Every structure is written in structure tokens, then in C-alpha cells.
Amino acid sequence: MKQTKLLLAAISASLLFAGSAGAVEIKDVMKAAMKGDDSLYNKVTKGKGTDADAKKLAACVKNLTGKKAPRGDQAAFDRKVDALIKAADAVANGNKQAVSQLINAGACKACHSAHKPEK
Ligand code: HEC
């Protein structure tokens, strides 16, 4: 948990320096926001997150903007990222209906099967 907090701090810090946006990798966002039962994403989509969690999630996924898709079609990846950011933003702004959009946009398998490199 402590590591996640540090990582989130690092990610928030990097948001302040638009010029160094390349420093945060997709993996960092996954570990900080998506991975695990008590991830920000899980808390927010299950209605267990606080407003602060929703805002952190929205800030965190913004780091995916402009990332090169490790695999698959770049335009398709960009669309998925865009949908995820929009849904997370809407939820952070208090739109409870957007939670279902966030669940769709954040579907792990749909994105991984197309864009996550095979090990
Ligand atoms: C919009 C696309 C997208 C969505 C949605 C997404 N992921 Fe990922 N995820 C990726 C990509 C791309 C990678 C590979 C990153 C790389 O290897 O550089 C990845 C990698 C990961 C990794 C490996 C990190 C590492 O250390 O190598 C984990 C864990 C992960 N995702 C968890 C999740 C979980 C859990 C969800 C759903 C709740 C999720 N992801 C949803 C795109 C996505």
C-alpha cells in the first residue's frame, strides 16, 4: 500500500510537469490504479471509493494519453484510452451514471487481449 501511495504521489507530481509526461509508463498506471481487489479502479467501480479516490483514478489514467500501444492497432488503443479517461473524469465529477461507462472502458481483458504484449 505504501508503495502505491508513493507511486501515486510520483504520478501526480509528473502531471505537474507536462513536459515529462513520458516518464510514467502504462505499467505504472496499471499498478497504481487498476491492479488488485483494492485498486482505485475496483473501489470506484464497486461504489466503495471516496470522491478523492475517483479524482485520483481520473488523474492517474490521464497518464495513458499519447502512449504508444505496446501491441495492436494504435488508433484502437487511443480510442480505449480516451473512453477510459472520459468515463473516469465523469465519475470524478460526480456523475454516478458514468460508473457503467467506466466499467466498460476499464474492462481489463478487452484491452489486454488487443494491446498487452504476450509474455
Ligand atoms: C485501455 C487499455 C487497458 C485497460 C482498460 C486495462 N489495461 Fe492493464 N495493461 C494495458 C497494457 C497496454 C499493458 C501492457 C503494458 C506494457 O507492457 O508496457 C497492461 C498491463 C497490465 C499489468 C501488468 C503490469 C506490469 O507490471 O507489467 C497489469 C497488472 C494490468 N495491466 C492490470 C489491469 C487490470 C486489473 C485492469 C482492469 C481492471 C486493466 N489492467 C485494464 C492496458 C490496459
JSON list of C-alpha atoms and ligand atoms in Angstrom, two decimals:
[
{"chain": "A", "resi": 1, "resn": "MET", "atom": "CA", "xyz": [0.00, 0.00, 0.00]},
{"chain": "A", "resi": 2, "resn": "LYS", "atom": "CA", "xyz": [2.79, 2.37, 0.89]},
{"chain": "A", "resi": 3, "resn": "GLN", "atom": "CA", "xyz": [4.35, 1.77, -2.49]},
{"chain": "A", "resi": 4, "resn": "THR", "atom": "CA", "xyz": [1.09, 2.50, -4.23]},
{"chain": "A", "resi": 5, "resn": "LYS", "atom": "CA", "xyz": [0.84, 5.79, -2.37]},
{"chain": "A", "resi": 6, "resn": "LEU", "atom": "CA", "xyz": [4.38, 6.70, -3.34]},
{"chain": "A", "resi": 7, "resn": "LEU", "atom": "CA", "xyz": [3.66, 5.81, -6.93]},
{"chain": "A", "resi": 8, "resn": "LEU", "atom": "CA", "xyz": [0.51, 7.90, -6.91]},
{"chain": "A", "resi": 9, "resn": "ALA", "atom": "CA", "xyz": [2.49, 10.78, -5.50]},
{"chain": "A", "resi": 10, "resn": "ALA", "atom": "CA", "xyz": [5.03, 10.32, -8.27]},
{"chain": "A", "resi": 11, "resn": "ILE", "atom": "CA", "xyz": [2.28, 10.21, -10.87]},
{"chain": "A", "resi": 12, "resn": "SER", "atom": "CA", "xyz": [0.58, 13.33, -9.52]},
{"chain": "A", "resi": 13, "resn": "ALA", "atom": "CA", "xyz": [3.95, 15.05, -9.47]},
{"chain": "A", "resi": 14, "resn": "SER", "atom": "CA", "xyz": [4.55, 14.10, -13.08]},
{"chain": "A", "resi": 15, "resn": "LEU", "atom": "CA", "xyz": [1.20, 15.62, -14.01]},
{"chain": "A", "resi": 16, "resn": "LEU", "atom": "CA", "xyz": [2.55, 18.94, -12.85]},
{"chain": "A", "resi": 17, "resn": "PHE", "atom": "CA", "xyz": [5.34, 18.68, -15.39]},
{"chain": "A", "resi": 18, "resn": "ALA", "atom": "CA", "xyz": [3.55, 18.28, -18.68]},
{"chain": "A", "resi": 19, "resn": "GLY", "atom": "CA", "xyz": [6.90, 18.20, -20.44]},
{"chain": "A", "resi": 20, "resn": "SER", "atom": "CA", "xyz": [7.92, 14.99, -18.71]},
{"chain": "A", "resi": 21, "resn": "ALA", "atom": "CA", "xyz": [4.68, 13.11, -19.34]},
{"chain": "A", "resi": 22, "resn": "GLY", "atom": "CA", "xyz": [6.70, 10.33, -20.97]},
{"chain": "A", "resi": 23, "resn": "ALA", "atom": "CA", "xyz": [8.18, 9.35, -17.62]},
{"chain": "A", "resi": 24, "resn": "VAL", "atom": "CA", "xyz": [5.13, 7.42, -16.43]},
{"chain": "A", "resi": 25, "resn": "GLU", "atom": "CA", "xyz": [4.68, 4.10, -18.17]},
{"chain": "A", "resi": 26, "resn": "ILE", "atom": "CA", "xyz": [1.48, 2.19, -18.87]},
{"chain": "A", "resi": 27, "resn": "LYS", "atom": "CA", "xyz": [2.66, -0.40, -16.34]},
{"chain": "A", "resi": 28, "resn": "ASP", "atom": "CA", "xyz": [2.94, 2.26, -13.64]},
{"chain": "A", "resi": 29, "resn": "VAL", "atom": "CA", "xyz": [-0.65, 3.33, -14.23]},
{"chain": "A", "resi": 30, "resn": "MET", "atom": "CA", "xyz": [-1.83, -0.29, -14.15]},
{"chain": "A", "resi": 31, "resn": "LYS", "atom": "CA", "xyz": [-0.11, -0.96, -10.84]},
{"chain": "A", "resi": 32, "resn": "ALA", "atom": "CA", "xyz": [-1.21, 2.33, -9.29]},
{"chain": "A", "resi": 33, "resn": "ALA", "atom": "CA", "xyz": [-4.81, 2.37, -10.44]},
{"chain": "A", "resi": 34, "resn": "MET", "atom": "CA", "xyz": [-6.05, -0.93, -11.87]},
{"chain": "A", "resi": 35, "resn": "LYS", "atom": "CA", "xyz": [-4.35, -3.92, -10.27]},
{"chain": "A", "resi": 36, "resn": "GLY", "atom": "CA", "xyz": [-5.82, -5.77, -7.30]},
{"chain": "A", "resi": 37, "resn": "ASP", "atom": "CA", "xyz": [-9.09, -6.03, -5.40]},
{"chain": "A", "resi": 38, "resn": "ASP", "atom": "CA", "xyz": [-8.46, -2.81, -3.50]},
{"chain": "A", "resi": 39, "resn": "SER", "atom": "CA", "xyz": [-7.28, -0.84, -6.52]},
{"chain": "A", "resi": 40, "resn": "LEU", "atom": "CA", "xyz": [-8.68, 2.62, -7.14]},
{"chain": "A", "resi": 41, "resn": "TYR", "atom": "CA", "xyz": [-10.49, 1.27, -10.17]},
{"chain": "A", "resi": 42, "resn": "ASN", "atom": "CA", "xyz": [-12.14, -1.55, -8.21]},
{"chain": "A", "resi": 43, "resn": "LYS", "atom": "CA", "xyz": [-13.14, 0.70, -5.35]},
{"chain": "A", "resi": 44, "resn": "VAL", "atom": "CA", "xyz": [-14.62, 3.33, -7.64]},
{"chain": "A", "resi": 45, "resn": "THR", "atom": "CA", "xyz": [-16.47, 0.91, -9.93]},
{"chain": "A", "resi": 46, "resn": "LYS", "atom": "CA", "xyz": [-17.89, -1.02, -6.95]},
{"chain": "A", "resi": 47, "resn": "GLY", "atom": "CA", "xyz": [-19.13, 2.17, -5.36]},
{"chain": "A", "resi": 48, "resn": "LYS", "atom": "CA", "xyz": [-16.74, 1.78, -2.43]},
{"chain": "A", "resi": 49, "resn": "GLY", "atom": "CA", "xyz": [-14.43, 4.60, -3.39]},
{"chain": "A", "resi": 50, "resn": "THR", "atom": "CA", "xyz": [-14.44, 8.08, -1.92]},
{"chain": "A", "resi": 51, "resn": "ASP", "atom": "CA", "xyz": [-14.63, 11.23, -4.04]},
{"chain": "A", "resi": 52, "resn": "ALA", "atom": "CA", "xyz": [-10.89, 11.54, -3.54]},
{"chain": "A", "resi": 53, "resn": "ASP", "atom": "CA", "xyz": [-10.39, 8.01, -4.94]},
{"chain": "A", "resi": 54, "resn": "ALA", "atom": "CA", "xyz": [-12.43, 8.91, -8.03]},
{"chain": "A", "resi": 55, "resn": "LYS", "atom": "CA", "xyz": [-10.34, 12.04, -8.57]},
{"chain": "A", "resi": 56, "resn": "LYS", "atom": "CA", "xyz": [-7.09, 10.11, -8.10]},
{"chain": "A", "resi": 57, "resn": "LEU", "atom": "CA", "xyz": [-8.24, 7.49, -10.59]},
{"chain": "A", "resi": 58, "resn": "ALA", "atom": "CA", "xyz": [-9.12, 10.17, -13.13]},
{"chain": "A", "resi": 59, "resn": "ALA", "atom": "CA", "xyz": [-5.74, 11.85, -12.68]},
{"chain": "A", "resi": 60, "resn": "CYS", "atom": "CA", "xyz": [-3.94, 8.54, -12.88]},
{"chain": "A", "resi": 61, "resn": "VAL", "atom": "CA", "xyz": [-5.50, 7.28, -16.13]},
{"chain": "A", "resi": 62, "resn": "LYS", "atom": "CA", "xyz": [-4.72, 10.60, -17.84]},
{"chain": "A", "resi": 63, "resn": "ASN", "atom": "CA", "xyz": [-1.13, 9.39, -17.88]},
{"chain": "A", "resi": 64, "resn": "LEU", "atom": "CA", "xyz": [-2.17, 6.91, -20.58]},
{"chain": "A", "resi": 65, "resn": "THR", "atom": "CA", "xyz": [-2.74, 9.75, -23.05]},
{"chain": "A", "resi": 66, "resn": "GLY", "atom": "CA", "xyz": [-0.47, 9.57, -26.05]},
{"chain": "A", "resi": 67, "resn": "LYS", "atom": "CA", "xyz": [1.17, 6.28, -25.03]},
{"chain": "A", "resi": 68, "resn": "LYS", "atom": "CA", "xyz": [2.35, 4.01, -27.77]},
{"chain": "A", "resi": 69, "resn": "ALA", "atom": "CA", "xyz": [0.28, 0.82, -27.87]},
{"chain": "A", "resi": 70, "resn": "PRO", "atom": "CA", "xyz": [2.70, -1.99, -26.94]},
{"chain": "A", "resi": 71, "resn": "ARG", "atom": "CA", "xyz": [0.76, -4.22, -29.35]},
{"chain": "A", "resi": 72, "resn": "GLY", "atom": "CA", "xyz": [-2.14, -3.95, -31.79]},
{"chain": "A", "resi": 73, "resn": "ASP", "atom": "CA", "xyz": [-3.73, -1.02, -33.57]},
{"chain": "A", "resi": 74, "resn": "GLN", "atom": "CA", "xyz": [-2.69, 2.39, -32.23]},
{"chain": "A", "resi": 75, "resn": "ALA", "atom": "CA", "xyz": [-5.95, 4.11, -33.14]},
{"chain": "A", "resi": 76, "resn": "ALA", "atom": "CA", "xyz": [-7.97, 1.42, -31.36]},
{"chain": "A", "resi": 77, "resn": "PHE", "atom": "CA", "xyz": [-5.78, 1.77, -28.28]},
{"chain": "A", "resi": 78, "resn": "ASP", "atom": "CA", "xyz": [-6.15, 5.56, -28.34]},
{"chain": "A", "resi": 79, "resn": "ARG", "atom": "CA", "xyz": [-9.93, 5.19, -28.50]},
{"chain": "A", "resi": 80, "resn": "LYS", "atom": "CA", "xyz": [-9.94, 2.84, -25.49]},
{"chain": "A", "resi": 81, "resn": "VAL", "atom": "CA", "xyz": [-7.73, 5.20, -23.50]},
{"chain": "A", "resi": 82, "resn": "ASP", "atom": "CA", "xyz": [-9.90, 8.15, -24.46]},
{"chain": "A", "resi": 83, "resn": "ALA", "atom": "CA", "xyz": [-13.07, 6.35, -23.33]},
{"chain": "A", "resi": 84, "resn": "LEU", "atom": "CA", "xyz": [-11.42, 5.38, -20.05]},
{"chain": "A", "resi": 85, "resn": "ILE", "atom": "CA", "xyz": [-10.29, 8.93, -19.33]},
{"chain": "A", "resi": 86, "resn": "LYS", "atom": "CA", "xyz": [-13.71, 10.39, -20.22]},
{"chain": "A", "resi": 87, "resn": "ALA", "atom": "CA", "xyz": [-15.56, 7.91, -18.02]},
{"chain": "A", "resi": 88, "resn": "ALA", "atom": "CA", "xyz": [-13.16, 8.37, -15.09]},
{"chain": "A", "resi": 89, "resn": "ASP", "atom": "CA", "xyz": [-13.50, 12.15, -15.42]},
{"chain": "A", "resi": 90, "resn": "ALA", "atom": "CA", "xyz": [-17.28, 11.97, -15.46]},
{"chain": "A", "resi": 91, "resn": "VAL", "atom": "CA", "xyz": [-17.32, 9.80, -12.33]},
{"chain": "A", "resi": 92, "resn": "ALA", "atom": "CA", "xyz": [-14.84, 12.12, -10.62]},
{"chain": "A", "resi": 93, "resn": "ASN", "atom": "CA", "xyz": [-17.19, 14.99, -11.43]},
{"chain": "A", "resi": 94, "resn": "GLY", "atom": "CA", "xyz": [-19.98, 13.23, -9.59]},
{"chain": "A", "resi": 95, "resn": "ASN", "atom": "CA", "xyz": [-21.83, 11.58, -12.48]},
{"chain": "A", "resi": 96, "resn": "LYS", "atom": "CA", "xyz": [-22.87, 8.26, -10.92]},
{"chain": "A", "resi": 97, "resn": "GLN", "atom": "CA", "xyz": [-24.36, 7.02, -14.20]},
{"chain": "A", "resi": 98, "resn": "ALA", "atom": "CA", "xyz": [-20.89, 7.12, -15.71]},
{"chain": "A", "resi": 99, "resn": "VAL", "atom": "CA", "xyz": [-19.81, 4.23, -13.46]},
{"chain": "A", "resi": 100, "resn": "SER", "atom": "CA", "xyz": [-21.21, 1.76, -16.01]},
{"chain": "A", "resi": 101, "resn": "GLN", "atom": "CA", "xyz": [-19.19, 3.52, -18.73]},
{"chain": "A", "resi": 102, "resn": "LEU", "atom": "CA", "xyz": [-16.14, 3.23, -16.52]},
{"chain": "A", "resi": 103, "resn": "ILE", "atom": "CA", "xyz": [-16.75, -0.49, -16.07]},
{"chain": "A", "resi": 104, "resn": "ASN", "atom": "CA", "xyz": [-16.91, -0.94, -19.86]},
{"chain": "A", "resi": 105, "resn": "ALA", "atom": "CA", "xyz": [-13.99, 1.33, -20.64]},
{"chain": "A", "resi": 106, "resn": "GLY", "atom": "CA", "xyz": [-11.83, -0.29, -17.98]},
{"chain": "A", "resi": 107, "resn": "ALA", "atom": "CA", "xyz": [-12.52, -3.89, -18.98]},
{"chain": "A", "resi": 108, "resn": "CYS", "atom": "CA", "xyz": [-9.11, -5.47, -18.42]},
{"chain": "A", "resi": 109, "resn": "LYS", "atom": "CA", "xyz": [-9.38, -8.32, -20.89]},
{"chain": "A", "resi": 110, "resn": "ALA", "atom": "CA", "xyz": [-10.80, -6.30, -23.77]},
{"chain": "A", "resi": 111, "resn": "CYS", "atom": "CA", "xyz": [-7.79, -4.03, -23.70]},
{"chain": "A", "resi": 112, "resn": "HIS", "atom": "CA", "xyz": [-5.16, -6.61, -22.74]},
{"chain": "A", "resi": 113, "resn": "SER", "atom": "CA", "xyz": [-6.15, -9.15, -25.39]},
{"chain": "A", "resi": 114, "resn": "ALA", "atom": "CA", "xyz": [-5.63, -6.49, -28.06]},
{"chain": "A", "resi": 115, "resn": "HIS", "atom": "CA", "xyz": [-2.76, -4.42, -26.70]},
{"chain": "A", "resi": 116, "resn": "LYS", "atom": "CA", "xyz": [-0.84, -6.08, -23.88]},
{"chain": "A", "resi": 117, "resn": "PRO", "atom": "CA", "xyz": [2.31, -7.82, -25.12]},
{"chain": "A", "resi": 118, "resn": "GLU", "atom": "CA", "xyz": [2.28, -11.61, -24.80]},
{"chain": "A", "resi": 119, "resn": "LYS", "atom": "CA", "xyz": [4.90, -12.84, -22.45]},
{"chain": "B", "resi": 1, "resn": "HEC", "atom": "C1", "xyz": [-7.11, 0.82, -22.12]},
{"chain": "B", "resi": 1, "resn": "HEC", "atom": "C2", "xyz": [-6.35, -0.40, -22.05]},
{"chain": "B", "resi": 1, "resn": "HEC", "atom": "C3", "xyz": [-6.21, -1.16, -20.74]},
{"chain": "B", "resi": 1, "resn": "HEC", "atom": "C4", "xyz": [-7.16, -1.40, -19.78]},
{"chain": "B", "resi": 1, "resn": "HEC", "atom": "C5", "xyz": [-8.61, -0.98, -19.78]},
{"chain": "B", "resi": 1, "resn": "HEC", "atom": "C6", "xyz": [-6.51, -2.19, -18.76]},
{"chain": "B", "resi": 1, "resn": "HEC", "atom": "N1", "xyz": [-5.20, -2.39, -19.08]},
{"chain": "B", "resi": 1, "resn": "HEC", "atom": "FE1", "xyz": [-3.81, -3.32, -17.91]},
{"chain": "B", "resi": 1, "resn": "HEC", "atom": "N2", "xyz": [-2.42, -3.07, -19.37]},
{"chain": "B", "resi": 1, "resn": "HEC", "atom": "C7", "xyz": [-2.63, -2.43, -20.59]},
{"chain": "B", "resi": 1, "resn": "HEC", "atom": "C8", "xyz": [-1.42, -2.52, -21.39]},
{"chain": "B", "resi": 1, "resn": "HEC", "atom": "C9", "xyz": [-1.25, -1.95, -22.79]},
{"chain": "B", "resi": 1, "resn": "HEC", "atom": "C10", "xyz": [-0.48, -3.22, -20.63]},
{"chain": "B", "resi": 1, "resn": "HEC", "atom": "C11", "xyz": [0.95, -3.60, -21.03]},
{"chain": "B", "resi": 1, "resn": "HEC", "atom": "C12", "xyz": [1.90, -2.52, -20.61]},
{"chain": "B", "resi": 1, "resn": "HEC", "atom": "C13", "xyz": [3.31, -2.80, -21.06]},
{"chain": "B", "resi": 1, "resn": "HEC", "atom": "O1", "xyz": [3.72, -3.97, -21.10]},
{"chain": "B", "resi": 1, "resn": "HEC", "atom": "O2", "xyz": [4.01, -1.82, -21.34]},
{"chain": "B", "resi": 1, "resn": "HEC", "atom": "C14", "xyz": [-1.14, -3.55, -19.36]},
{"chain": "B", "resi": 1, "resn": "HEC", "atom": "C15", "xyz": [-0.52, -4.22, -18.30]},
{"chain": "B", "resi": 1, "resn": "HEC", "atom": "C16", "xyz": [-1.13, -4.53, -17.11]},
{"chain": "B", "resi": 1, "resn": "HEC", "atom": "C17", "xyz": [-0.47, -5.17, -16.00]},
{"chain": "B", "resi": 1, "resn": "HEC", "atom": "C18", "xyz": [0.99, -5.62, -15.96]},
{"chain": "B", "resi": 1, "resn": "HEC", "atom": "C19", "xyz": [1.84, -4.54, -15.36]},
{"chain": "B", "resi": 1, "resn": "HEC", "atom": "C20", "xyz": [3.29, -4.96, -15.30]},
{"chain": "B", "resi": 1, "resn": "HEC", "atom": "O3", "xyz": [3.89, -4.79, -14.25]},
{"chain": "B", "resi": 1, "resn": "HEC", "atom": "O4", "xyz": [3.81, -5.44, -16.32]},
{"chain": "B", "resi": 1, "resn": "HEC", "atom": "C21", "xyz": [-1.40, -5.32, -15.00]},
{"chain": "B", "resi": 1, "resn": "HEC", "atom": "C22", "xyz": [-1.20, -5.95, -13.62]},
{"chain": "B", "resi": 1, "resn": "HEC", "atom": "C23", "xyz": [-2.65, -4.79, -15.51]},
{"chain": "B", "resi": 1, "resn": "HEC", "atom": "N3", "xyz": [-2.45, -4.30, -16.78]},
{"chain": "B", "resi": 1, "resn": "HEC", "atom": "C24", "xyz": [-3.83, -4.79, -14.81]},
{"chain": "B", "resi": 1, "resn": "HEC", "atom": "C25", "xyz": [-5.05, -4.35, -15.33]},
{"chain": "B", "resi": 1, "resn": "HEC", "atom": "C26", "xyz": [-6.33, -4.58, -14.69]},
{"chain": "B", "resi": 1, "resn": "HEC", "atom": "C27", "xyz": [-6.54, -5.35, -13.40]},
{"chain": "B", "resi": 1, "resn": "HEC", "atom": "C28", "xyz": [-7.26, -4.00, -15.49]},
{"chain": "B", "resi": 1, "resn": "HEC", "atom": "C29", "xyz": [-8.78, -3.96, -15.32]},
{"chain": "B", "resi": 1, "resn": "HEC", "atom": "C30", "xyz": [-9.31, -3.62, -14.02]},
{"chain": "B", "resi": 1, "resn": "HEC", "atom": "C31", "xyz": [-6.56, -3.40, -16.61]},
{"chain": "B", "resi": 1, "resn": "HEC", "atom": "N4", "xyz": [-5.23, -3.66, -16.50]},
{"chain": "B", "resi": 1, "resn": "HEC", "atom": "C32", "xyz": [-7.17, -2.67, -17.63]},
{"chain": "B", "resi": 1, "resn": "HEC", "atom": "C33", "xyz": [-3.78, -1.80, -20.97]},
{"chain": "B", "resi": 1, "resn": "HEC", "atom": "C34", "xyz": [-4.98, -1.79, -20.29]}
]
